GROMACS .gro file of C-alpha atoms in nm:
model
  324
    1MET     CA    1   8.390   8.251   7.093
    2GLY     CA    2   8.366   8.385   6.697
    3VAL     CA    3   8.183   8.650   6.561
    4HIS     CA    4   7.795   8.509   6.367
    5SER     CA    5   7.672   8.790   6.266
    6ARG     CA    6   7.902   9.114   6.180
    7ARG     CA    7   7.587   9.291   6.104
    8ASP     CA    8   7.424   9.303   6.398
    9ALA     CA    9   7.709   9.255   6.595
   10ARG     CA   10   7.677   8.886   6.697
   11TYR     CA   11   7.881   8.669   6.826
   12ARG     CA   12   7.864   8.258   6.883
   13CYS     CA   13   7.958   8.015   7.171
   14HIS     CA   14   8.140   7.767   7.068
   15ARG     CA   15   8.123   7.518   7.384
   16CYS     CA   16   7.679   7.551   7.410
   17HIS     CA   17   7.672   7.689   7.001
   18THR     CA   18   7.430   7.931   7.110
   19THR     CA   19   7.465   8.339   6.962
   20PHE     CA   20   7.413   8.639   7.156
   21THR     CA   21   7.438   8.996   7.123
   22ALA     CA   22   7.760   9.187   7.305
   23THR     CA   23   7.545   9.332   7.560
   24HIS     CA   24   7.334   9.029   7.667
   25GLY     CA   25   7.385   9.047   8.034
   26THR     CA   26   7.508   9.323   8.113
   27PRO     CA   27   7.239   9.685   8.173
   28LEU     CA   28   7.236   9.773   7.861
   29TYR     CA   29   7.074   9.441   7.669
   30ARG     CA   30   6.761   9.574   7.452
   31LEU     CA   31   6.763   9.952   7.529
   32LYS     CA   32   6.633  10.205   7.261
   33THR     CA   33   6.833  10.483   7.403
   34ASP     CA   34   7.175  10.546   7.275
   35PRO     CA   35   7.428  10.382   7.505
   36ASN     CA   36   7.658  10.719   7.545
   37ILE     CA   37   7.370  10.840   7.658
   38VAL     CA   38   7.262  10.607   7.945
   39HIS     CA   39   7.691  10.631   8.037
   40LEU     CA   40   7.666  10.996   8.076
   41VAL     CA   41   7.339  10.947   8.290
   42LEU     CA   42   7.413  10.739   8.523
   43THR     CA   43   7.761  10.887   8.555
   44LEU     CA   44   7.580  11.162   8.680
   45LEU     CA   45   7.352  11.024   8.916
   46THR     CA   46   7.604  10.851   9.004
   47PHE     CA   47   7.773  11.082   9.154
   48GLY     CA   48   7.511  11.314   9.295
   49CYS     CA   49   7.369  11.519   9.070
   50PRO     CA   50   6.952  11.531   9.139
   51ILE     CA   51   6.674  11.345   8.890
   52PRO     CA   52   6.498  11.633   8.840
   53ALA     CA   53   6.823  11.819   8.690
   54VAL     CA   54   6.852  11.538   8.450
   55VAL     CA   55   6.519  11.528   8.425
   56MET     CA   56   6.504  11.864   8.249
   57ALA     CA   57   6.842  11.840   8.077
   58PHE     CA   58   6.769  11.466   7.912
   59LYS     CA   59   6.453  11.483   7.852
   60ILE     CA   60   6.354  11.148   8.021
   61ASP     CA   61   6.112  11.057   8.175
   62GLU     CA   62   6.175  10.985   8.575
   63ARG     CA   63   6.014  10.611   8.550
   64THR     CA   64   6.291  10.570   8.286
   65LEU     CA   65   6.554  10.674   8.546
   66ALA     CA   66   6.439  10.456   8.844
   67ASP     CA   67   6.474  10.163   8.520
   68TRP     CA   68   6.893  10.228   8.457
   69VAL     CA   69   6.936  10.291   8.770
   70ARG     CA   70   6.784   9.949   8.868
   71THR     CA   71   6.938   9.728   8.644
   72ALA     CA   72   7.250   9.891   8.677
   73GLY     CA   73   7.237   9.858   9.056
   74GLU     CA   74   7.159   9.503   9.003
   75HIS     CA   75   7.496   9.468   8.801
   76ALA     CA   76   7.720   9.691   9.015
   77GLN     CA   77   7.639   9.451   9.306
   78ARG     CA   78   7.667   9.126   9.117
   79VAL     CA   79   7.990   9.317   8.951
   80HIS     CA   80   8.123   9.348   9.299
   81GLU     CA   81   8.041   9.072   9.441
   82HIS     CA   82   8.211   8.842   9.232
   83LEU     CA   83   8.474   9.117   9.254
   84VAL     CA   84   8.540   9.182   9.612
   85CYS     CA   85   8.414   8.837   9.832
   86GLN     CA   86   8.578   8.552   9.699
   87GLY     CA   87   8.785   8.551   9.990
   88GLN     CA   88   9.129   8.656   9.872
   89LEU     CA   89   9.179   8.996  10.039
   90HIS     CA   90   9.438   9.104  10.334
   91LEU     CA   91   9.227   9.292  10.531
   92GLY     CA   92   9.418   9.426  10.804
   93GLN     CA   93   9.149   9.697  10.993
   94VAL     CA   94   8.832   9.688  10.916
   95GLN     CA   95   8.551   9.961  11.027
   96ALA     CA   96   8.206   9.928  11.006
   97ASP     CA   97   7.912  10.156  11.076
   98GLU     CA   98   7.551  10.249  11.024
   99LEU     CA   99   7.381  10.547  10.931
  100TRP     CA  100   7.074  10.617  10.946
  101CYS     CA  101   6.799  10.812  10.647
  102ARG     CA  102   6.504  10.931  10.523
  103THR     CA  103   6.301  10.808  10.282
  104GLN     CA  104   5.880  10.768  10.232
  105ARG     CA  105   5.835  10.466  10.361
  106GLY     CA  106   6.015  10.557  10.675
  107VAL     CA  107   6.344  10.539  10.811
  108ARG     CA  108   6.599  10.341  10.654
  109TRP     CA  109   6.956  10.246  10.828
  110LEU     CA  110   7.219  10.142  10.620
  111ALA     CA  111   7.558   9.933  10.755
  112THR     CA  112   7.869   9.946  10.562
  113ALA     CA  113   8.231   9.818  10.599
  114VAL     CA  114   8.547   9.976  10.460
  115CYS     CA  115   8.886   9.793  10.466
  116VAL     CA  116   9.150  10.093  10.592
  117SER     CA  117   9.463   9.989  10.462
  118SER     CA  118   9.240  10.035  10.055
  119ARG     CA  119   8.978  10.248  10.136
  120LEU     CA  120   8.780   9.925  10.000
  121LEU     CA  121   8.406   9.993  10.089
  122LEU     CA  122   8.355   9.573  10.153
  123TRP     CA  123   7.948   9.554  10.101
  124GLY     CA  124   7.656   9.791  10.245
  125ALA     CA  125   7.360   9.631  10.353
  126LEU     CA  126   6.987   9.871  10.430
  127ALA     CA  127   6.708   9.725  10.606
  128ALA     CA  128   6.415   9.915  10.797
  129GLU     CA  129   6.532   9.847  11.140
  130ARG     CA  130   6.926   9.808  11.311
  131THR     CA  131   6.873   9.463  11.396
  132HIS     CA  132   7.122   9.187  11.398
  133ALA     CA  133   6.972   9.074  11.102
  134LEU     CA  134   7.115   9.329  10.932
  135ILE     CA  135   7.497   9.322  11.032
  136ALA     CA  136   7.517   8.958  11.009
  137GLU     CA  137   7.455   9.033  10.654
  138VAL     CA  138   7.757   9.273  10.581
  139VAL     CA  139   8.056   9.106  10.896
  140ASN     CA  140   7.921   8.729  10.655
  141GLN     CA  141   8.020   8.903  10.294
  142VAL     CA  142   8.310   9.049  10.468
  143HIS     CA  143   8.390   8.689  10.592
  144CYS     CA  144   8.385   8.577  10.218
  145ALA     CA  145   8.628   8.849  10.086
  146ALA     CA  146   8.906   8.817  10.386
  147GLN     CA  147   9.203   8.504  10.371
  148LEU     CA  148   9.053   8.207  10.561
  149GLN     CA  149   9.351   8.318  10.883
  150SER     CA  150   9.445   8.622  10.785
  151PRO     CA  151   9.483   8.935  11.044
  152VAL     CA  152   9.178   9.121  11.134
  153LEU     CA  153   9.143   9.408  11.321
  154TRP     CA  154   8.737   9.477  11.345
  155ALA     CA  155   8.679   9.865  11.471
  156THR     CA  156   8.300   9.969  11.561
  157ASP     CA  157   8.148  10.147  11.762
  158GLY     CA  158   7.958  10.091  12.115
  159TYR     CA  159   7.683   9.856  11.898
  160GLY     CA  160   7.626   9.517  12.052
  161ALA     CA  161   7.577   9.340  11.719
  162TRP     CA  162   7.865   9.386  11.555
  163LYS     CA  163   8.057   9.209  11.821
  164THR     CA  164   7.840   8.928  11.832
  165GLN     CA  165   7.793   8.890  11.479
  166VAL     CA  166   8.192   8.863  11.407
  167LEU     CA  167   8.245   8.667  11.697
  168ARG     CA  168   8.016   8.384  11.496
  169MET     CA  169   8.082   8.468  11.139
  170PHE     CA  170   8.513   8.443  11.189
  171ARG     CA  171   8.501   8.115  11.314
  172THR     CA  172   8.721   7.760  11.264
  173PRO     CA  173   8.659   7.417  11.324
  174ARG     CA  174   8.915   7.289  11.580
  175HIS     CA  175   8.965   6.889  11.535
  176THR     CA  176   9.125   6.733  11.803
  177GLY     CA  177   9.066   6.390  11.605
  178ARG     CA  178   8.742   6.260  11.821
  179ARG     CA  179   8.416   6.148  11.731
  180GLY     CA  180   8.118   6.407  11.663
  181ARG     CA  181   8.100   6.777  11.528
  182PRO     CA  182   8.462   7.018  11.596
  183ALA     CA  183   8.459   7.255  11.809
  184LEU     CA  184   8.433   7.658  11.624
  185VAL     CA  185   8.719   7.931  11.776
  186PRO     CA  186   8.776   8.284  11.665
  187TRP     CA  187   9.030   8.292  11.422
  188ALA     CA  188   9.389   8.310  11.629
  189GLU     CA  189   9.463   8.708  11.512
  190LEU     CA  190   9.070   8.814  11.546
  191HIS     CA  191   9.043   9.238  11.770
  192ILE     CA  192   8.822   9.400  11.812
  193VAL     CA  193   8.785   9.766  11.972
  194GLN     CA  194   8.505   9.981  11.967
  195VAL     CA  195   8.504  10.339  11.987
  196VAL     CA  196   8.128  10.428  12.261
  197LYS     CA  197   8.094  10.836  12.167
  198ARG     CA  198   7.947  10.958  12.490
  199THR     CA  199   7.721  11.264  12.506
  200SER     CA  200   7.770  11.392  12.891
  201ARG     CA  201   8.091  11.599  12.898
  202ASP     CA  202   8.195  11.487  12.523
  203ARG     CA  203   8.356  11.201  12.624
  204ILE     CA  204   8.538  10.947  12.384
  205GLU     CA  205   8.599  10.563  12.516
  206ARG     CA  206   8.797  10.355  12.341
  207ARG     CA  207   8.798   9.930  12.514
  208ILE     CA  208   8.934   9.634  12.347
  209ALA     CA  209   8.617   9.440  12.312
  210PHE     CA  210   8.805   9.083  12.188
  211GLY     CA  211   9.120   8.968  12.096
  212ASP     CA  212   9.401   9.111  12.218
  213LEU     CA  213   9.532   9.568  12.229
  214PHE     CA  214   9.922   9.537  12.102
  215GLU     CA  215   9.840   9.305  11.840
  216ALA     CA  216   9.544   9.601  11.741
  217LEU     CA  217   9.791   9.882  11.819
  218HIS     CA  218  10.025   9.696  11.553
  219LEU     CA  219   9.723   9.593  11.260
  220ILE     CA  220   9.642  10.021  11.289
  221GLU     CA  221   9.981  10.073  11.245
  222ALA     CA  222  10.046   9.903  10.996
  223SER     CA  223   9.653   9.960  10.758
  224GLN     CA  224   9.696  10.346  10.929
  225GLY     CA  225  10.091  10.389  10.767
  226ARG     CA  226  10.109  10.507  11.107
  227PRO     CA  227  10.082  10.453  11.497
  228GLY     CA  228   9.761  10.573  11.584
  229THR     CA  229   9.457  10.565  11.850
  230VAL     CA  230   9.146  10.319  11.799
  231ASN     CA  231   8.882  10.494  11.616
  232THR     CA  232   8.619  10.492  11.329
  233ALA     CA  233   8.697  10.798  11.137
  234PHE     CA  234   8.817  10.575  10.781
  235VAL     CA  235   8.416  10.512  10.759
  236GLU     CA  236   8.265  10.736  10.893
  237ARG     CA  237   8.475  10.956  10.616
  238LEU     CA  238   8.271  10.718  10.361
  239ASN     CA  239   7.944  10.814  10.504
  240ALA     CA  240   8.058  11.152  10.468
  241THR     CA  241   8.072  11.042  10.065
  242LEU     CA  242   7.857  10.821  10.022
  243ARG     CA  243   7.631  11.162  10.227
  244THR     CA  244   7.702  11.394   9.950
  245TRP     CA  245   7.686  11.143   9.607
  246LEU     CA  246   7.393  10.977   9.674
  247PRO     CA  247   7.160  11.218   9.776
  248ALA     CA  248   6.904  10.962   9.971
  249LEU     CA  249   7.134  10.929  10.251
  250VAL     CA  250   7.073  11.318  10.332
  251ARG     CA  251   6.939  11.316  10.666
  252ARG     CA  252   6.699  11.635  10.556
  253SER     CA  253   6.628  11.632  10.171
  254ARG     CA  254   6.331  11.723   9.894
  255HIS     CA  255   6.498  11.419   9.720
  256ALA     CA  256   6.397  11.111   9.973
  257GLY     CA  257   6.479  10.755   9.828
  258SER     CA  258   6.124  10.652   9.721
  259ASP     CA  259   6.189  10.342   9.955
  260GLY     CA  260   6.433  10.075  10.043
  261GLU     CA  261   6.489   9.840   9.730
  262ARG     CA  262   6.543  10.155   9.508
  263LEU     CA  263   6.791  10.284   9.756
  264GLU     CA  264   6.920   9.964   9.742
  265ARG     CA  265   7.031   9.976   9.427
  266HIS     CA  266   7.131  10.310   9.355
  267PHE     CA  267   7.361  10.243   9.682
  268PHE     CA  268   7.565   9.964   9.495
  269LEU     CA  269   7.574  10.181   9.169
  270VAL     CA  270   7.769  10.408   9.395
  271VAL     CA  271   8.007  10.128   9.570
  272ALA     CA  272   8.110  10.013   9.216
  273ALA     CA  273   8.232  10.347   9.091
  274TYR     CA  274   8.376  10.477   9.440
  275ASN     CA  275   8.559  10.124   9.471
  276LEU     CA  276   8.623  10.095   9.094
  277ILE     CA  277   8.597  10.452   8.859
  278ARG     CA  278   8.657  10.682   9.128
  279PRO     CA  279   9.009  10.702   9.226
  280HIS     CA  280   9.168  10.840   9.606
  281ARG     CA  281   9.428  11.095   9.639
  282SER     CA  282   9.528  10.911   9.940
  283LEU     CA  283   9.567  10.594   9.788
  284ARG     CA  284   9.834  10.733   9.499
  285VAL     CA  285  10.228  10.641   9.471
  286GLN     CA  286  10.506  10.716   9.298
  287VAL     CA  287  10.647  10.527   9.048
  288ASN     CA  288  11.010  10.676   8.867
  289GLY     CA  289  10.909  10.990   9.023
  290ARG     CA  290  10.549  11.047   8.882
  291TRP     CA  291  10.224  10.970   9.124
  292VAL     CA  292   9.988  10.787   8.941
  293ASP     CA  293   9.696  10.774   9.042
  294ARG     CA  294   9.428  10.408   9.240
  295THR     CA  295   9.136  10.359   9.264
  296PRO     CA  296   9.025  10.142   9.579
  297GLY     CA  297   9.012   9.896   9.338
  298MET     CA  298   9.336   9.888   9.228
  299ALA     CA  299   9.491   9.936   9.586
  300ALA     CA  300   9.300   9.620   9.739
  301GLY     CA  301   9.440   9.452   9.414
  302VAL     CA  302   9.153   9.343   9.258
  303THR     CA  303   9.150   9.527   8.967
  304ASP     CA  304   9.442   9.742   8.731
  305HIS     CA  305   9.302  10.080   8.645
  306ALA     CA  306   9.059  10.316   8.639
  307TRP     CA  307   8.742  10.171   8.519
  308THR     CA  308   8.524  10.384   8.293
  309VAL     CA  309   8.115  10.374   8.393
  310ALA     CA  310   8.104  10.191   7.961
  311GLU     CA  311   8.338   9.940   8.158
  312LEU     CA  312   8.121   9.842   8.426
  313LEU     CA  313   7.805   9.856   8.241
  314ARG     CA  314   7.910   9.615   7.984
  315CYS     CA  315   8.135   9.383   8.178
  316ARG     CA  316   8.068   9.038   8.177
  317ILE     CA  317   8.023   8.824   8.453
  318GLU     CA  318   7.795   8.548   8.392
  319PRO     CA  319   7.963   8.179   8.282
  320CYS     CA  320   7.899   7.990   7.929
  321VAL     CA  321   7.638   7.717   8.069
  322GLN     CA  322   7.677   7.400   7.865
  323ALA     CA  323   7.420   7.277   7.675
  324ALA     CA  324   7.261   6.991   7.780
   0.00000   0.00000   0.00000
């Protein structure tokens, strides 16, 4: 890549000989607003600031804000998929859950999955109903992020779709030398536990749905840093964080999301901030007598430093296309 025009901030690709600007392929492309204002507004919206407050403070139309969130959310989803869903993560324990929220067009269900050891939010998906298709999308993306045949413990609630989709996705062919398609068998180190909360007498039932209980407890100790019982505390804590940063997820609010598509774009913008920008106190480590803050992305090894919103928006992931 070389410089085509310093005055216009244009560059030239030496492979395809195409000129482009520094913001090409990013949400800042062809925006007339000062980029610093866009960074500041999206930072406020990402960390839970209500839209009416941003409109009054910066005198920006709500439709403009919606367009910024849409483009930034689509970009954040591509960046997240490029960094996380590459089959390089040693997951250990994965906790998954669903939560619901009200929008102007009805109830929406959000399914999420988080890696306990790194607190990395692996994936999330929204749908109008809690169905197997919703769970399958999340499980499929987690499967794309996991190392092949690595030990994985799934901790979910009592919804049976999680067990069904995990057993369907986390399979490998068993070659026997015979003709025909080989049979698909679950991973050798795959375990599934369920936490069922009974409303009567406030009773909590913990059960092993697939795999070995002793190995499951070993993975819990390895991922949490200390011995523990079967739980879904980490994904429930994540749900509370999402409801704080994304006002549309609150059960009762005057700022309900307009539709599922806008909510999904805003959600992935929050996911990028949660994984790459905001350090977590529980993830900090001591190096040479000093505490070093880390983000979930740093703990998982997908990044080496805490990003900023400007760095996220300017990240380019599109490969160079050769000319025909």
